[in-house]
Coordinates of C-alpha atoms in Angstrom, one line a residue:
M1 CA 114.3 41.0 110.8
H2 CA 117.3 41.4 108.5
S3 CA 115.0 41.2 105.5
Q4 CA 112.8 43.9 106.9
Q5 CA 115.8 46.2 107.5
Q6 CA 117.1 45.5 104.0
G7 CA 113.6 46.3 102.5
W8 CA 113.4 49.5 104.6
A9 CA 116.9 50.5 103.4
E10 CA 116.0 49.9 99.8
Q11 CA 112.9 52.0 100.1
Q12 CA 114.9 54.9 101.7
D13 CA 117.4 54.7 98.9
A14 CA 114.5 54.8 96.3
L15 CA 113.1 58.0 98.0
A16 CA 116.5 59.7 98.2
E17 CA 117.4 58.8 94.6
F18 CA 114.1 60.0 93.2
G19 CA 114.3 63.2 95.1
Q20 CA 117.7 63.9 93.7
F21 CA 116.6 63.0 90.2
A22 CA 113.4 65.0 90.3
L23 CA 115.4 68.2 91.2
S24 CA 117.9 67.7 88.4
C25 CA 115.4 67.0 85.6
I26 CA 112.8 69.2 84.0
D27 CA 111.4 66.6 81.6
L28 CA 108.1 65.5 83.1
D29 CA 107.9 62.3 81.2
L30 CA 111.4 61.3 82.4
I31 CA 110.4 62.2 86.0
L32 CA 107.3 60.1 85.9
Q33 CA 109.1 57.1 84.2
R34 CA 111.9 57.2 86.8
A35 CA 109.2 57.4 89.6
C36 CA 107.7 54.1 88.3
E37 CA 111.1 52.4 88.1
L38 CA 112.2 53.3 91.6
V39 CA 108.9 52.6 93.3
A40 CA 108.8 49.2 91.7
R41 CA 112.3 48.6 93.0
G42 CA 111.5 49.9 96.5
L43 CA 108.5 47.6 96.8
Q44 CA 109.9 44.8 94.7
T45 CA 106.9 44.6 92.4
P46 CA 107.0 43.7 88.7
I47 CA 104.6 46.4 87.6
A48 CA 104.2 50.0 88.6
K49 CA 102.3 52.7 86.8
I50 CA 101.0 56.3 87.1
M51 CA 97.4 56.9 86.1
Q52 CA 96.6 60.5 85.2
T53 CA 93.2 62.1 85.3
I54 CA 92.0 63.6 82.0
P55 CA 90.1 66.9 82.2
E56 CA 86.5 66.7 81.2
S57 CA 86.7 62.9 81.0
D58 CA 85.8 59.9 83.2
E59 CA 88.8 58.0 81.9
L60 CA 92.3 57.8 83.2
L61 CA 95.5 57.8 81.1
I62 CA 98.4 55.4 81.7
R63 CA 101.0 58.2 81.7
A64 CA 104.0 56.1 82.7
A65 CA 104.6 52.5 83.6
V66 CA 107.2 49.7 84.0
G67 CA 106.5 46.0 83.6
L68 CA 103.5 46.3 81.3
P69 CA 103.9 44.4 78.0
R70 CA 103.3 46.7 74.9
D71 CA 100.6 44.4 73.6
I72 CA 98.6 45.1 76.7
A73 CA 99.1 48.9 77.1
T74 CA 101.0 51.8 75.7
T75 CA 102.0 54.7 78.0
G76 CA 100.6 58.0 76.9
V77 CA 98.0 56.3 74.8
T78 CA 96.1 53.5 76.7
K79 CA 93.2 54.6 78.9
V80 CA 91.2 52.8 81.6
P81 CA 87.8 53.6 83.0
G82 CA 87.6 55.9 86.0
G83 CA 85.2 55.8 89.0
H84 CA 84.1 52.3 89.8
G85 CA 85.5 51.0 86.5
S86 CA 89.1 50.4 87.8
A87 CA 91.2 50.3 90.9
A88 CA 92.7 53.6 90.2
G89 CA 89.4 55.3 89.6
Y90 CA 88.0 53.8 92.8
T91 CA 91.0 55.1 94.7
L92 CA 90.3 58.6 93.5
V93 CA 86.6 58.3 94.5
E94 CA 87.5 57.1 98.0
G95 CA 90.5 59.5 98.3
E96 CA 92.5 57.0 100.3
P97 CA 94.9 54.1 99.6
I98 CA 93.2 51.0 98.2
V99 CA 94.6 47.5 98.3
S100 CA 92.8 45.0 96.1
H101 CA 92.8 41.2 95.8
I102 CA 91.9 41.2 92.1
P103 CA 90.4 37.6 91.8
T104 CA 87.9 38.3 94.6
E105 CA 87.3 42.1 94.1
T106 CA 83.7 43.3 94.3
R107 CA 83.9 47.0 95.1
F108 CA 84.7 48.0 91.5
Q109 CA 85.2 46.5 88.1
V110 CA 88.7 45.3 87.3
S111 CA 90.1 47.0 84.2
E112 CA 90.9 45.0 81.1
V113 CA 94.6 46.1 81.4
V114 CA 94.8 44.6 84.9
R115 CA 93.1 41.4 83.9
R116 CA 95.3 40.9 80.8
A117 CA 98.4 41.5 82.9
D118 CA 97.4 38.7 85.3
V119 CA 97.6 41.0 88.3
V120 CA 96.7 39.2 91.6
V121 CA 97.1 42.1 94.2
S122 CA 97.3 45.8 93.5
A123 CA 97.8 48.8 95.7
N124 CA 96.9 52.4 94.7
V125 CA 97.4 55.8 96.4
V126 CA 96.4 59.3 95.3
I127 CA 99.0 61.6 93.9
G128 CA 98.1 65.1 95.2
A129 CA 95.3 66.4 97.4
T130 CA 91.9 65.0 97.0
G131 CA 89.9 67.0 94.5
E132 CA 93.1 68.3 92.9
A133 CA 94.7 65.0 92.2
F134 CA 97.1 64.4 89.3
G135 CA 96.1 60.7 89.4
T136 CA 97.2 57.6 91.2
L137 CA 100.4 55.7 91.8
E138 CA 99.8 51.9 91.5
V139 CA 101.9 48.9 92.1
D140 CA 100.9 45.4 91.0
S141 CA 101.9 41.9 92.2
L142 CA 101.5 38.9 89.9
A143 CA 101.5 36.6 92.9
E144 CA 99.7 36.4 96.3
R145 CA 101.2 39.1 98.5
T146 CA 100.3 41.2 101.5
F147 CA 101.0 44.8 101.3
T148 CA 101.9 45.8 104.9
Q149 CA 101.0 49.2 106.5
A150 CA 104.7 50.0 106.1
D151 CA 104.5 49.3 102.4
I152 CA 101.5 51.6 102.0
S153 CA 103.1 54.3 104.0
F154 CA 106.2 54.2 101.8
L155 CA 103.9 54.2 98.7
Q156 CA 102.0 57.3 100.0
N157 CA 105.2 59.1 101.0
Y158 CA 106.6 58.4 97.5
A159 CA 103.4 59.7 95.9
N160 CA 103.7 62.9 98.1
L161 CA 107.3 63.4 97.0
L162 CA 106.1 62.9 93.4
A163 CA 103.3 65.4 93.9
A164 CA 105.9 68.0 95.1
A165 CA 108.0 67.3 92.0
L166 CA 104.8 67.8 89.8
D167 CA 104.1 71.1 91.7
R168 CA 107.6 72.3 91.0
H169 CA 107.4 71.3 87.4
K170 CA 104.0 73.1 87.0
A171 CA 105.4 76.2 88.7
H172 CA 108.5 76.1 86.5
R173 CA 106.3 75.8 83.4
E174 CA 104.1 78.7 84.5
R175 CA 107.2 80.9 85.3
V176 CA 108.6 80.1 81.8
A177 CA 105.4 81.1 80.2
N178 CA 105.0 84.3 82.1
A179 CA 108.5 85.6 82.7
E180 CA 109.4 88.7 80.7
E181 CA 113.1 88.3 81.1
R182 CA 115.2 85.1 81.1
S183 CA 117.6 86.4 83.7
I184 CA 114.9 87.1 86.2
L185 CA 113.4 83.7 85.6
L186 CA 116.7 81.9 86.0
R187 CA 117.6 83.7 89.2
E188 CA 114.3 82.8 90.7
L189 CA 114.8 79.1 89.7
Q190 CA 118.3 79.1 91.1
H191 CA 117.0 80.4 94.4
R192 CA 114.1 78.0 94.6
T193 CA 116.3 75.1 93.5
Q194 CA 118.9 76.0 96.1
N195 CA 116.2 76.0 98.8
D196 CA 114.7 72.7 97.6
L197 CA 118.2 71.1 97.7
A198 CA 118.8 72.4 101.2
I199 CA 115.5 70.9 102.3
I200 CA 116.4 67.5 100.8
T201 CA 119.9 67.7 102.3
S202 CA 118.3 68.3 105.7
M203 CA 115.8 65.4 105.2
L204 CA 118.7 63.0 104.2
R205 CA 120.7 64.0 107.3
M206 CA 117.7 63.4 109.5
E207 CA 117.1 60.0 107.9
A208 CA 120.8 59.1 108.3
R209 CA 120.6 59.9 112.0
R210 CA 117.6 57.7 112.4
A211 CA 119.0 54.8 110.4
K212 CA 119.9 51.8 112.5
R213 CA 122.2 50.1 110.0
S214 CA 125.6 51.7 109.4
E215 CA 125.6 50.9 105.7
T216 CA 122.2 52.6 105.3
R217 CA 123.5 55.6 107.2
R218 CA 126.6 55.8 105.1
R219 CA 124.7 55.7 101.8
L220 CA 122.2 58.4 102.9
E221 CA 125.1 60.6 104.0
S222 CA 126.8 60.0 100.7
V223 CA 123.7 61.1 98.7
G224 CA 123.4 64.1 101.0
H225 CA 127.0 65.2 100.2
R226 CA 126.2 65.0 96.5
V227 CA 123.0 67.0 96.9
E228 CA 125.0 69.6 98.9
A229 CA 127.5 69.8 96.0
L230 CA 124.6 70.6 93.6
S231 CA 123.2 73.2 96.0
L232 CA 126.5 75.1 96.2
V233 CA 126.4 75.6 92.4
Y234 CA 123.0 77.2 92.5
R235 CA 123.9 79.3 95.5
R236 CA 126.9 80.7 93.7
L237 CA 124.8 81.5 90.6
Y238 CA 122.2 83.3 92.8
V239 CA 124.7 85.2 94.9
T240 CA 126.8 86.4 91.9
G241 CA 123.8 87.5 90.0
V242 CA 124.8 85.6 86.8
T243 CA 122.5 83.2 85.0
D244 CA 124.9 80.6 83.7
A245 CA 128.7 81.2 84.3
V246 CA 130.2 79.7 87.4
N247 CA 133.6 80.6 88.8
L248 CA 134.9 77.1 89.1
S249 CA 137.9 77.9 91.3
A250 CA 135.7 79.7 93.9
Y251 CA 133.1 77.0 93.8
L252 CA 135.7 74.2 94.3
D253 CA 137.4 76.2 97.1
E254 CA 134.2 76.3 99.1
L255 CA 133.1 72.7 98.2
V256 CA 136.4 71.1 99.3
K257 CA 136.7 73.2 102.5
R258 CA 133.2 72.2 103.4
R259 CA 134.0 68.5 102.8
F260 CA 137.0 68.8 105.2
L261 CA 134.8 70.4 107.9
M262 CA 132.1 67.6 107.4
H263 CA 134.9 65.1 108.2
G264 CA 135.8 67.0 111.4
L265 CA 139.1 68.4 109.9
E266 CA 140.2 72.0 110.8
H267 CA 143.1 74.1 109.5
D268 CA 145.4 72.9 112.3
D269 CA 144.7 69.1 111.8
A270 CA 147.3 66.6 110.7
V271 CA 145.5 66.1 107.4
K272 CA 146.3 69.2 105.4
L273 CA 144.5 70.7 102.4
D274 CA 146.7 72.2 99.6
L275 CA 144.7 74.2 97.0
H276 CA 146.1 75.6 93.7
L277 CA 143.1 76.9 91.8
T278 CA 143.4 79.0 88.7
P279 CA 140.3 81.0 87.8
V280 CA 138.2 79.1 85.2
E281 CA 134.7 79.9 84.2
V282 CA 132.3 77.1 83.1
D283 CA 128.6 76.8 82.6
H284 CA 126.5 75.5 85.4
S285 CA 126.0 72.0 84.0
Q286 CA 129.8 71.6 83.8
A287 CA 130.2 73.0 87.3
V288 CA 127.7 70.4 88.6
A289 CA 129.6 67.5 86.9
V290 CA 133.1 68.7 88.0
G291 CA 131.8 69.4 91.5
L292 CA 130.4 65.9 91.9
I293 CA 133.7 64.4 90.7
V294 CA 135.7 66.5 93.2
N295 CA 133.2 65.6 95.9
E296 CA 133.7 61.8 95.3
L297 CA 137.5 62.1 95.0
V298 CA 138.0 64.2 98.1
T299 CA 135.6 62.1 100.1
N300 CA 137.5 58.9 99.1
C301 CA 140.8 60.5 100.1
L302 CA 139.5 61.4 103.5
K303 CA 137.9 58.0 104.0
Y304 CA 140.7 55.7 102.8
A305 CA 144.0 57.4 102.4
F306 CA 144.9 58.4 105.9
P307 CA 144.2 55.7 108.5
L308 CA 146.6 57.5 110.9
R309 CA 144.9 60.9 110.0
Q310 CA 148.1 62.4 108.7
G311 CA 148.9 63.6 105.2
T312 CA 147.9 66.1 102.5
V313 CA 145.1 66.3 100.0
T314 CA 146.1 68.5 97.0
V315 CA 143.5 69.9 94.6
T316 CA 144.8 71.7 91.5
L317 CA 142.9 73.5 88.8
E318 CA 145.0 74.8 85.9
R319 CA 144.7 75.8 82.3
V320 CA 146.8 73.6 80.0
E321 CA 146.0 75.4 76.8
P322 CA 143.4 77.8 75.4
G323 CA 140.0 76.3 75.9
K324 CA 141.2 73.4 78.0
A325 CA 141.8 72.9 81.7
R326 CA 143.0 70.1 84.0
L327 CA 141.8 69.2 87.5
T328 CA 143.8 67.0 89.8
V329 CA 142.8 65.6 93.2
A330 CA 145.6 63.7 94.9
D331 CA 146.7 62.4 98.2
D332 CA 150.0 61.2 99.6
G333 CA 148.5 58.5 101.8
I334 CA 148.0 54.7 101.3
G335 CA 145.6 55.1 98.4
M336 CA 142.2 53.6 97.9
P337 CA 141.1 50.0 98.3
D338 CA 141.2 47.9 95.2
D339 CA 137.4 47.7 94.9
Q340 CA 137.2 51.5 94.9
V341 CA 139.9 51.8 92.3
R342 CA 138.1 49.3 90.0
G343 CA 135.0 51.6 90.3
H344 CA 132.9 49.5 92.6
G345 CA 131.9 52.5 94.7
I346 CA 128.8 54.2 93.2
G347 CA 130.6 57.5 93.1
L348 CA 133.5 56.2 90.9
E349 CA 131.0 54.2 88.8
L350 CA 129.4 57.5 87.9
T351 CA 132.7 59.3 87.2
P352 CA 132.9 58.4 83.5
V353 CA 129.3 59.7 83.0
L354 CA 130.1 62.9 84.9
A355 CA 133.3 63.4 82.9
K356 CA 131.3 63.2 79.7
M357 CA 128.9 65.8 81.1
A358 CA 131.9 68.0 81.9
S359 CA 133.2 67.6 78.3
G360 CA 136.3 65.8 79.5
D361 CA 138.3 62.6 80.1
F362 CA 138.9 61.2 83.5
T363 CA 141.9 59.0 84.6
L364 CA 142.8 57.5 88.0
E365 CA 146.5 57.1 88.8
Q366 CA 147.9 54.9 91.5
R367 CA 151.1 56.4 92.7
D368 CA 153.9 55.1 94.9
A369 CA 152.4 57.3 97.7
G370 CA 148.7 57.8 97.3
T371 CA 146.2 58.1 94.4
A372 CA 145.5 60.9 92.0
G373 CA 142.4 61.5 89.9
H374 CA 142.8 63.7 86.7
L375 CA 140.1 65.4 84.7
V376 CA 141.0 67.2 81.5
F377 CA 138.1 69.1 80.1
Y378 CA 137.2 71.7 77.5
T379 CA 136.0 75.1 78.8
P380 CA 133.4 77.1 76.9
D381 CA 133.8 80.7 75.7
L382 CA 131.0 82.1 77.8
R383 CA 131.3 85.4 76.1
G384 CA 129.5 83.8 73.1
G385 CA 132.0 81.6 71.3
G386 CA 131.3 78.2 72.8
G387 CA 134.1 75.8 73.8
K388 CA 135.2 72.8 71.8
Q389 CA 133.4 69.7 72.8
L390 CA 134.6 66.1 72.9

């Protein structure tokens, strides 16, 4: 029972992580490759691949894959027969999930790629509506295994999420090709991205409420908070009518106050919020990185620093010299647990990467009373000069 719950939790994590990645990436090859990596992790299979239909051809292209040796297949190059010539082709013919025990399969011919990879059991589902399919999502086991109905449901739900990402990518590509003005295009993308992020946030909250394990619920809520931080950036871009510049002080003001409300803290509570935010403009990618760092630090303050629910969280944004700013998030409580300080929490593990995205350096300071996180970063000249980069 515990193993089943753990497997379900890993699958939900894979869905949530892929949804977040697909919304933040516009490179289709990266999206497809990440899809293979996460679905293989979710189902614990050594091989996963995406087979793409080829217009005016009966063959299928191995568009992305994990676990396939290069001497057997090369993504973007190797093709397999369609129709009854492969498991993927047969899945498209039938228009429904197909599980195959390769050594005894008689419904279709087993492709050379599958034979050379020593696959024992495979499972395929269609990506997209029948008749308009992008291709199939396939996972392969090299040992005897039973793919349960729950496994197939997860695989199909994952393929549906991938299909939605492909639709967004296709729509984005068409809008880029047809848009007459870049500002109109970006405002439309900002609005659509904001709506997509809001939908994913709602889905994560719903899954968190349904989760039976507290750890699963906590992780889903944490991902939801990060997605919400991204959504606020796009909402501010859309509301202000600009295409790239973000007023970082206004964004952080809204983000931090929302995080306090999400933890059930109001203005008259014993845990106080002290904001000192100097107006600083950054581009939207910097705003995303800084916002995610602030989200992690404020969340950690509220979770760990005040066991008696009394104290102050201080957020300061200031210019330290032309083209450079410093952000500080501090508390006067008991500080964070040692494992969090050492970066064992996924949020703090990502902080160095986020700091690099923000063109800055991050340090964590343990004080006599509380903890302080400092981010010193370069700010671009959005009037056309371009800020100094690390």
